[in-house]
Short mmCIF file of C-alpha atoms and ligand atoms in Angstrom, two decimals:
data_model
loop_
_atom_site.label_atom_id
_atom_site.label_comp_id
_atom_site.label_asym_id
_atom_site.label_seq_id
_atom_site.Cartn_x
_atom_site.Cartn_y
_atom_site.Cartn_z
CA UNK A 1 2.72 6.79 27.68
CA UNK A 2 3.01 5.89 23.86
CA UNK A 3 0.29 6.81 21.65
CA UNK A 4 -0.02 3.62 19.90
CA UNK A 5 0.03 0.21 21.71
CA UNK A 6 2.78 -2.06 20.83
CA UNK A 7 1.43 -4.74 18.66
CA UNK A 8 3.91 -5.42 16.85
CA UNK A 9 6.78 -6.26 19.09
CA UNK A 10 9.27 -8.64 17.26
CA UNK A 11 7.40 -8.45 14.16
CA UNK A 12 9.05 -7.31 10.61
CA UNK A 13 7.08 -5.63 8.03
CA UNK A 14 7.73 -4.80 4.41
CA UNK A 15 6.31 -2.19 2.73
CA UNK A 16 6.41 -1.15 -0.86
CA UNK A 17 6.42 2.71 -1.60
CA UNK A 18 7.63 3.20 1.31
CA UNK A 19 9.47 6.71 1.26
CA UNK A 20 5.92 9.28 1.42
CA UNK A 21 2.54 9.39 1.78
CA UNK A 22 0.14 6.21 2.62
CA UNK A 23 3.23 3.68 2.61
CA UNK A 24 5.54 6.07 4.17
CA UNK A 25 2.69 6.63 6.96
CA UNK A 26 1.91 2.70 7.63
CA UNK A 27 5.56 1.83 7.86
CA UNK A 28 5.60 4.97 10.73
CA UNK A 29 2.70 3.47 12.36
CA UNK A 30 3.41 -0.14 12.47
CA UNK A 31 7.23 1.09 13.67
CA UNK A 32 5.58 3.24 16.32
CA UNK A 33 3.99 -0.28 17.33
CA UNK A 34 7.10 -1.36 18.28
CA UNK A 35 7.90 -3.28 14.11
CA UNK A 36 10.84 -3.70 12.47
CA UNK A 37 9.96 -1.90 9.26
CA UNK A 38 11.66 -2.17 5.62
CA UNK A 39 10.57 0.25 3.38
CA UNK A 40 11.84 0.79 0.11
CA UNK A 41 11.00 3.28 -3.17
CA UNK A 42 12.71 3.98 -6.44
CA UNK A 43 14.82 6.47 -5.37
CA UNK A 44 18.10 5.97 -3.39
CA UNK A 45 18.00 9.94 -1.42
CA UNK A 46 13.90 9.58 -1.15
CA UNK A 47 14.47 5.84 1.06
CA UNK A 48 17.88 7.94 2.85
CA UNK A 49 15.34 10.70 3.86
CA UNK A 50 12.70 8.23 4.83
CA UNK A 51 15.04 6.06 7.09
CA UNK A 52 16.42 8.89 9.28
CA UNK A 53 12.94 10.61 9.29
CA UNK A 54 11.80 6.87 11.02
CA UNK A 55 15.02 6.24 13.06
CA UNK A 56 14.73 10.07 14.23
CA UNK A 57 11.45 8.46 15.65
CA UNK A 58 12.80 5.53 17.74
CA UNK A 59 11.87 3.05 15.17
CA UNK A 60 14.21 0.35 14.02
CA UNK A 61 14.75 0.60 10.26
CA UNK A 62 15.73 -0.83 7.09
CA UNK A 63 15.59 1.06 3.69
CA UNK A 64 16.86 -0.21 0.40
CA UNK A 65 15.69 0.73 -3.11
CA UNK A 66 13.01 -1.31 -5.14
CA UNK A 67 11.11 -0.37 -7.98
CA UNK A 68 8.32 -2.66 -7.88
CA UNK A 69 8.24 -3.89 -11.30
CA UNK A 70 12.33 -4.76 -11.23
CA UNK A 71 12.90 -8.99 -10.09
CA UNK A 72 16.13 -7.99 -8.83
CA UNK A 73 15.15 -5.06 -6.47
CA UNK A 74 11.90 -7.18 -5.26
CA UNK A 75 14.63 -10.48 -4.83
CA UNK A 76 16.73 -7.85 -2.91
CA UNK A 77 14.37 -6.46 -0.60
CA UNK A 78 13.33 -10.28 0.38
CA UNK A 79 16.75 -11.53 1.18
CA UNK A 80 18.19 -8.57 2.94
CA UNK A 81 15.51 -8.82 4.69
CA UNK A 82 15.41 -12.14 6.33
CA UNK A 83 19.83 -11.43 6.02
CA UNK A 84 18.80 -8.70 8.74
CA UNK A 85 15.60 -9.79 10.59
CA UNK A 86 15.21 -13.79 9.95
CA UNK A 87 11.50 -13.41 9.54
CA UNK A 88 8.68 -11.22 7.88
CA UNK A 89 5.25 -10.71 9.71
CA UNK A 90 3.20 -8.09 7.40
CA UNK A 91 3.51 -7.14 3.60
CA UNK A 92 1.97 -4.11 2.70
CA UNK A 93 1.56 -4.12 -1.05
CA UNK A 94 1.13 -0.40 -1.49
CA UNK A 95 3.04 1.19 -4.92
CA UNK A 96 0.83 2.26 -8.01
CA UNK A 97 1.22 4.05 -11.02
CA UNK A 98 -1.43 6.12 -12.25
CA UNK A 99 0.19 7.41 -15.92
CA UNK A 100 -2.73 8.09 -18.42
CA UNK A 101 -5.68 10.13 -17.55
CA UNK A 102 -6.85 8.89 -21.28
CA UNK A 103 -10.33 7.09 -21.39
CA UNK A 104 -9.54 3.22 -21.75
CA UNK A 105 -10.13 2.78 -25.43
CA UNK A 106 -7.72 5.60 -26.10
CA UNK A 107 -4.92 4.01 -24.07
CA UNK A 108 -1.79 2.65 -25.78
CA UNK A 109 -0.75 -0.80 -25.05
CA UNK A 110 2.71 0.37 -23.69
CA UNK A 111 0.55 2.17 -20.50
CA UNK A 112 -1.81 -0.82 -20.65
CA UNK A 113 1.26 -2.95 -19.53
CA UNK A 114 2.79 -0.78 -17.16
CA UNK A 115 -0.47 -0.02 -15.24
CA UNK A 116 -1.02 -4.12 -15.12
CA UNK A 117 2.67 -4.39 -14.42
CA UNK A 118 3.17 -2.02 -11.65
CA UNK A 119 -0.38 -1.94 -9.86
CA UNK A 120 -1.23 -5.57 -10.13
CA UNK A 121 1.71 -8.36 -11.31
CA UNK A 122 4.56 -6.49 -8.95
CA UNK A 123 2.16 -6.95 -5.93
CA UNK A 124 2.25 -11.07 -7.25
CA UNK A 125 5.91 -11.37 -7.88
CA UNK A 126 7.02 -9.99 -4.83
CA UNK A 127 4.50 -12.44 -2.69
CA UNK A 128 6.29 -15.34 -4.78
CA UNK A 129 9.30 -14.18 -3.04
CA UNK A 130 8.21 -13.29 -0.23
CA UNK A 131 6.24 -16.45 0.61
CA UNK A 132 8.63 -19.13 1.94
CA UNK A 133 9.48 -16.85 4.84
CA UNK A 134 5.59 -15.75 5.99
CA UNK A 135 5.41 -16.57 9.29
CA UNK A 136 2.66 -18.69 11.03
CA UNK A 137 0.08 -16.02 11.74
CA UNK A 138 1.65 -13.23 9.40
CA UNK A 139 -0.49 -10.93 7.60
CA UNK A 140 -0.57 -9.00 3.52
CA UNK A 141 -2.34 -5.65 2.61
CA UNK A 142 -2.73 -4.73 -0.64
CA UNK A 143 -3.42 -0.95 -1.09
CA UNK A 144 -6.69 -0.94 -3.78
CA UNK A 145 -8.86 2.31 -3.76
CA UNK A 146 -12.01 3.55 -3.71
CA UNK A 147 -11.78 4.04 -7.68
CA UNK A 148 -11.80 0.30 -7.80
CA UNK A 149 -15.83 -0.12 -7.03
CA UNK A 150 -16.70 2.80 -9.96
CA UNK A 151 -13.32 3.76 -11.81
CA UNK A 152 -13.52 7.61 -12.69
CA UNK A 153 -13.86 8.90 -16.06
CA UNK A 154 -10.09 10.54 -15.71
CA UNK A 155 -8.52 7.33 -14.03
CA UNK A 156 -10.07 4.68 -15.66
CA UNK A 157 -7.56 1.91 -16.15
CA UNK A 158 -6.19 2.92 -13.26
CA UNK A 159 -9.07 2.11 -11.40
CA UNK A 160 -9.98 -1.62 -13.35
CA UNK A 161 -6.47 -2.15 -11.95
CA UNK A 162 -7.41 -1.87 -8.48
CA UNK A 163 -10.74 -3.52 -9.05
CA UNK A 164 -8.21 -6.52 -9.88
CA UNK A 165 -6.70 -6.41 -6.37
CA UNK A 166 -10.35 -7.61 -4.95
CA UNK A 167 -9.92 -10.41 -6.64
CA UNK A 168 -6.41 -10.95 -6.27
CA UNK A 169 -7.11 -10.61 -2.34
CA UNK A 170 -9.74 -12.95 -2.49
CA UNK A 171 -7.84 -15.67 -4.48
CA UNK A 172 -4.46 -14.91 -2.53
CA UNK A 173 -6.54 -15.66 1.07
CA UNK A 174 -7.43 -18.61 -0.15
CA UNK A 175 -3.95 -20.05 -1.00
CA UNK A 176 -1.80 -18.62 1.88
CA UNK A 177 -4.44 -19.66 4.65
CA UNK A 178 -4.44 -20.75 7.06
CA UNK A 179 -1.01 -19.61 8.07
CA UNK A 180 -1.58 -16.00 6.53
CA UNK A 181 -3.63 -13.74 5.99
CA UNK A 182 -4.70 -11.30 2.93
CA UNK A 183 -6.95 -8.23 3.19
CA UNK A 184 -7.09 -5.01 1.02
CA UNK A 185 -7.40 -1.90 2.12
CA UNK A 186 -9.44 0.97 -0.39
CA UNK A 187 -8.56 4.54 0.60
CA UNK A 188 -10.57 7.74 -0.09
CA UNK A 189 -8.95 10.68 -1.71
CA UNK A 190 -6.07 11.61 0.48
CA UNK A 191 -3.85 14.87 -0.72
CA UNK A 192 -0.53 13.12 -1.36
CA UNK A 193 1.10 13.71 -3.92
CA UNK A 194 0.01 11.01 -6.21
CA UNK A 195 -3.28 12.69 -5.77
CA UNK A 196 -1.77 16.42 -5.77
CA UNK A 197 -4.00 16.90 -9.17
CA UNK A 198 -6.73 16.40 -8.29
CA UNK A 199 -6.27 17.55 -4.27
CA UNK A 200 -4.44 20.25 -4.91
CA UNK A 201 -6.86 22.37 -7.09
CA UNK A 202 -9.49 24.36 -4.92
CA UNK A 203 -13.12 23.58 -6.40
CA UNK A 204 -12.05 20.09 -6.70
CA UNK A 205 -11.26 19.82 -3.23
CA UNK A 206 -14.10 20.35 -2.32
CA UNK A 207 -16.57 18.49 -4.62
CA UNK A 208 -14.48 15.83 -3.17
CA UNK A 209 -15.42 16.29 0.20
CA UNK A 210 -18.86 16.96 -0.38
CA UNK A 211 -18.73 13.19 -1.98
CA UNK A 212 -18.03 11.58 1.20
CA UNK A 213 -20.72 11.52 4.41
CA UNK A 214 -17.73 12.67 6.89
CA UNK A 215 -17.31 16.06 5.08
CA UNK A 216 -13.86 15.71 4.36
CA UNK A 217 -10.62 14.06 2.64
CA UNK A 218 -8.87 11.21 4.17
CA UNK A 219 -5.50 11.50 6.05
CA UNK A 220 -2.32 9.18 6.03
CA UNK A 221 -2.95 7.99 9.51
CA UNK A 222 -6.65 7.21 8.78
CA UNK A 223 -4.90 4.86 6.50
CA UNK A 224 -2.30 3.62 8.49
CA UNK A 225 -4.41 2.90 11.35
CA UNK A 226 -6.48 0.52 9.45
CA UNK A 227 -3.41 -1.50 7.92
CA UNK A 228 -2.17 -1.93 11.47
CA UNK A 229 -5.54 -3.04 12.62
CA UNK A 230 -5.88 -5.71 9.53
CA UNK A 231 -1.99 -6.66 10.67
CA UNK A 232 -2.69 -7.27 13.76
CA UNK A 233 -3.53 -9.99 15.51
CA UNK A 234 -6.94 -8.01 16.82
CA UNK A 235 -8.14 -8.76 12.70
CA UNK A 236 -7.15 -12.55 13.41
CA UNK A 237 -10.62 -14.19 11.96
CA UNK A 238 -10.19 -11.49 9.48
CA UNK A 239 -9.11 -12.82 5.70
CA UNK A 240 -10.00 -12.32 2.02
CA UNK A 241 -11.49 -9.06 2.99
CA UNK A 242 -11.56 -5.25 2.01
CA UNK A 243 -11.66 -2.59 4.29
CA UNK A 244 -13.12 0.69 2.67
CA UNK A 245 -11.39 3.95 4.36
CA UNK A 246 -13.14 6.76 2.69
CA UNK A 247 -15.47 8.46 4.51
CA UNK A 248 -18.77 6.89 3.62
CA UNK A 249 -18.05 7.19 0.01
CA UNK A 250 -20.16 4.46 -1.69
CA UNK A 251 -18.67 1.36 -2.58
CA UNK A 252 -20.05 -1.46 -4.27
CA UNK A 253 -19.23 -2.89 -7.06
P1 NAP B 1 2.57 9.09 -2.97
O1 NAP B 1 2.36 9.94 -1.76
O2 NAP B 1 2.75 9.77 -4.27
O3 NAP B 1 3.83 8.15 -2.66
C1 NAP B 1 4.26 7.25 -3.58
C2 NAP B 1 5.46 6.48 -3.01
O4 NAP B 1 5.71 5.41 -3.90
C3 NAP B 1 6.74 7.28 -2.93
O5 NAP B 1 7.46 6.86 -1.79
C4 NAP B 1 7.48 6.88 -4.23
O6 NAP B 1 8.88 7.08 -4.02
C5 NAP B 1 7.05 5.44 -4.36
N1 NAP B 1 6.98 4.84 -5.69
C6 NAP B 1 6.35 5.34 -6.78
N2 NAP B 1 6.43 4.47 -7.80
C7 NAP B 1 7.11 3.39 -7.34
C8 NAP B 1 7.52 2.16 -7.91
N3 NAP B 1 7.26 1.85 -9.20
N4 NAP B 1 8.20 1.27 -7.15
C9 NAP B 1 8.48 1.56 -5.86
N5 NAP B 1 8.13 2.71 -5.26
C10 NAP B 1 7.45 3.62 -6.00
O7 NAP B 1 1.36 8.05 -3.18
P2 NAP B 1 0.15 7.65 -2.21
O8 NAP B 1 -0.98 8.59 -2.46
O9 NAP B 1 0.63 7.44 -0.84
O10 NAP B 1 -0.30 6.25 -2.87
C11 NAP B 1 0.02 5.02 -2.29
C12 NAP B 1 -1.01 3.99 -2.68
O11 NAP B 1 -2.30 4.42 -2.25
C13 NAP B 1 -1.12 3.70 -4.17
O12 NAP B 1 -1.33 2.31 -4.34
C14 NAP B 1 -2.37 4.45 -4.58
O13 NAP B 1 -2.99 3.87 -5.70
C15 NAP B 1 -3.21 4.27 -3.33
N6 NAP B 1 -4.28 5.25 -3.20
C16 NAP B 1 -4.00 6.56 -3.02
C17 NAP B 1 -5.07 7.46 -2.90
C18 NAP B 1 -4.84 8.94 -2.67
O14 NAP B 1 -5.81 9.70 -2.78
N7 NAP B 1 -3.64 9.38 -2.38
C19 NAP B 1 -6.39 7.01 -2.96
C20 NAP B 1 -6.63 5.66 -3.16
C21 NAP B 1 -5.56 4.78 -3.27
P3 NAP B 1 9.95 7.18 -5.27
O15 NAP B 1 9.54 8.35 -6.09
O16 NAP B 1 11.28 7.33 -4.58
O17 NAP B 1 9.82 5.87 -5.98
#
C-alpha cells in the first residue's frame, strides 16, 4: 500500500525552487500523491538531477530552468506547461534569496531590490502568468517563514520580505476566489542548505531547538505535508490563510 493517499490524481503542480530542500520535498510529495509535478531552479544539471531523482520514484515529471526573477524563464515554465499538461492545479511559490546578513539601515539599495525582487515581486509575476490557466478549484502556496512574525537581528530584510507574503496572501485570496485558493505556509528552521549557517554550526543548533515547544528542527516532509494538505481539496473552505510549521515557535505579529 502507498504511503501517501492519492490526492492529486490528474492534477499538475508548479513549483518554484524546485531542485532541493522544501520545494524539492513538496514537489516529491504532491508527485507521490499521484501529481504531475514541474519543478524548475536556476541551474540546468541541479533540475537534470532533480527530475531523474523524481522519475526514479514513479512520479511523472517535468523540469525546466527558471530563475524566478527572469520574465522569460517564468513565461517558459507557464507555457510548457499547459504545452505538456493542458492545465495547472497548485502553485507553490517557494524560491528566496536571503543575501545580506547586514542590519536594515546598513543595506545597500542594490540587495534592497533583489530581496523585494526575488522573495516578493517574482512570486506576483509568475501568478500574472500563471492565472488564465488556474483551474476551478486549484490552489497557491507561498513559502513565508517563521522570521516573518519577528525578523531576526541577522536576517532582517529578509524577514520584512516574508512578512510581505501575509499580506500578499491575504490580498491574492481575495482576487482569485472563488475559483482558487491562496494560503502561505511559514516554516521553522529546517537544515537545508539555505539555512546550512545557521543549522550547520553546533551551539546554534541547538539554541534553535530549545526555541521551539517540540524540542527540535523542522524536516522537509513536515513541510511538504502541510502544502499538500493546503492543496488539497481536504483545505477546501481554507483561503487567505497561514499555516505556521515550526514547532510551537511563537508567531504573532
Ligand atoms: P534550499 O534547500 O537552499 O533550496 C533552494 C532551491 O531554490 C534550490 O533548488 C535552488 O536551486 C533554488 N533556487 C535558489 N534561488 C533561486 C532562484 N532565484 N530562482 C529559482 N530557483 C532558485 O532552500 P530551502 O531551505 O528549501 O528554502 C526554500 C524556501 O523555504 C525559501 O522560500 C525559504 O525562505 C523558505 N524557508 C526556509 C527555511 C529553512 O530553515 N530552510 C525556514 C523558513 C522558510 P538552484 O541553485 O539550481 O537555483
Amino acid at each position: 500500500m502507498d504511503k501517501f493517499g492519492k490526492r492529486f490524481q490528474g492534477k499538475v503542480a508548479i513549483v518554484t525552487a524546485s531542485t532541493q530542500g522544501i520545494g524539492f520535498g513538496i514537489a516529491e510529495r504532491l508527485g507521490l500523491e499521484g501529481a504531475s509535478v514541474v519543478i524548475s531552479s536556476r541551474k540546468q544539471k541541479n533540475v537534470d538531477e532533480a527530475v531523474e531523482s523524481l522519475r526514479s520514484k514513479g512520479i511523472e515529471a517535468l523540469g525546466l530552468v527558471c530563475h524566478v526573477s527572469n520574465a522569460l524563464h517564468r513565461k517558459n515554465l507557464i507555457e510548457k506547461t499547459i504545452q505538456r499538461y493542458g492545465r495547472i492545479d497548485v502553485i507553490v511559490s517557494n524560491a528566496a534569496a536571503n543575501p545580506s546578513v547586514e542590519p536594515i539601515l546598513n543595506t545597500k539599495e542594490s540587495v534592497l531590490d533583489k530581496l523585494w525582487e526575488i522573495n516578493v515581486k517574482a512570486s506576483i509575476l509568475l501568478l500574472q502568468d500563471a492565472a488564465p490557466h488556474l483551474q476551478k478549484g486549484s490552489s497557491v502556496i507561498f513559502i513565508s517563514s517563521i522570521a516573518g512574525f519577528n525578523p531576526p537581528p541577522a536576517m532582517s530584510m529578509y524577514g520584512v520580505t516574508k512578512t510581505a507574503l501575509f499580506g500578499l496572501t491575504k490580498a491574492i485570496a481575495a482576487e482569485l476566489a472563488p475559483n482558487t485558493r491562496v494560503n502561505c505556509i511559514s516554516p521553522g528552521f529546517v537544515p537545508t542548505n539555505f539555512a546550512s549557517f545557521i543549522t550547520s554550526n553546533n551551539e546554534m543548533r541547538k539554541a534553535l531547538e530549545e526555541k521551539t515547544l517540540l524540542n527540535r528542527l523542522g524536516e522537509v516532509g513536515d513541510m511538504a505535508a502541510a502544502a499538500a494538505f493546503l492543496a488539497s481539496d481536504e483545505a477546501s473552505y481554507i483561503t487567505g490563510e497561514n499555516l505556521v510549521v515550526a514547532g510551537g515557535q511563537p508567531s504573532r505579529l
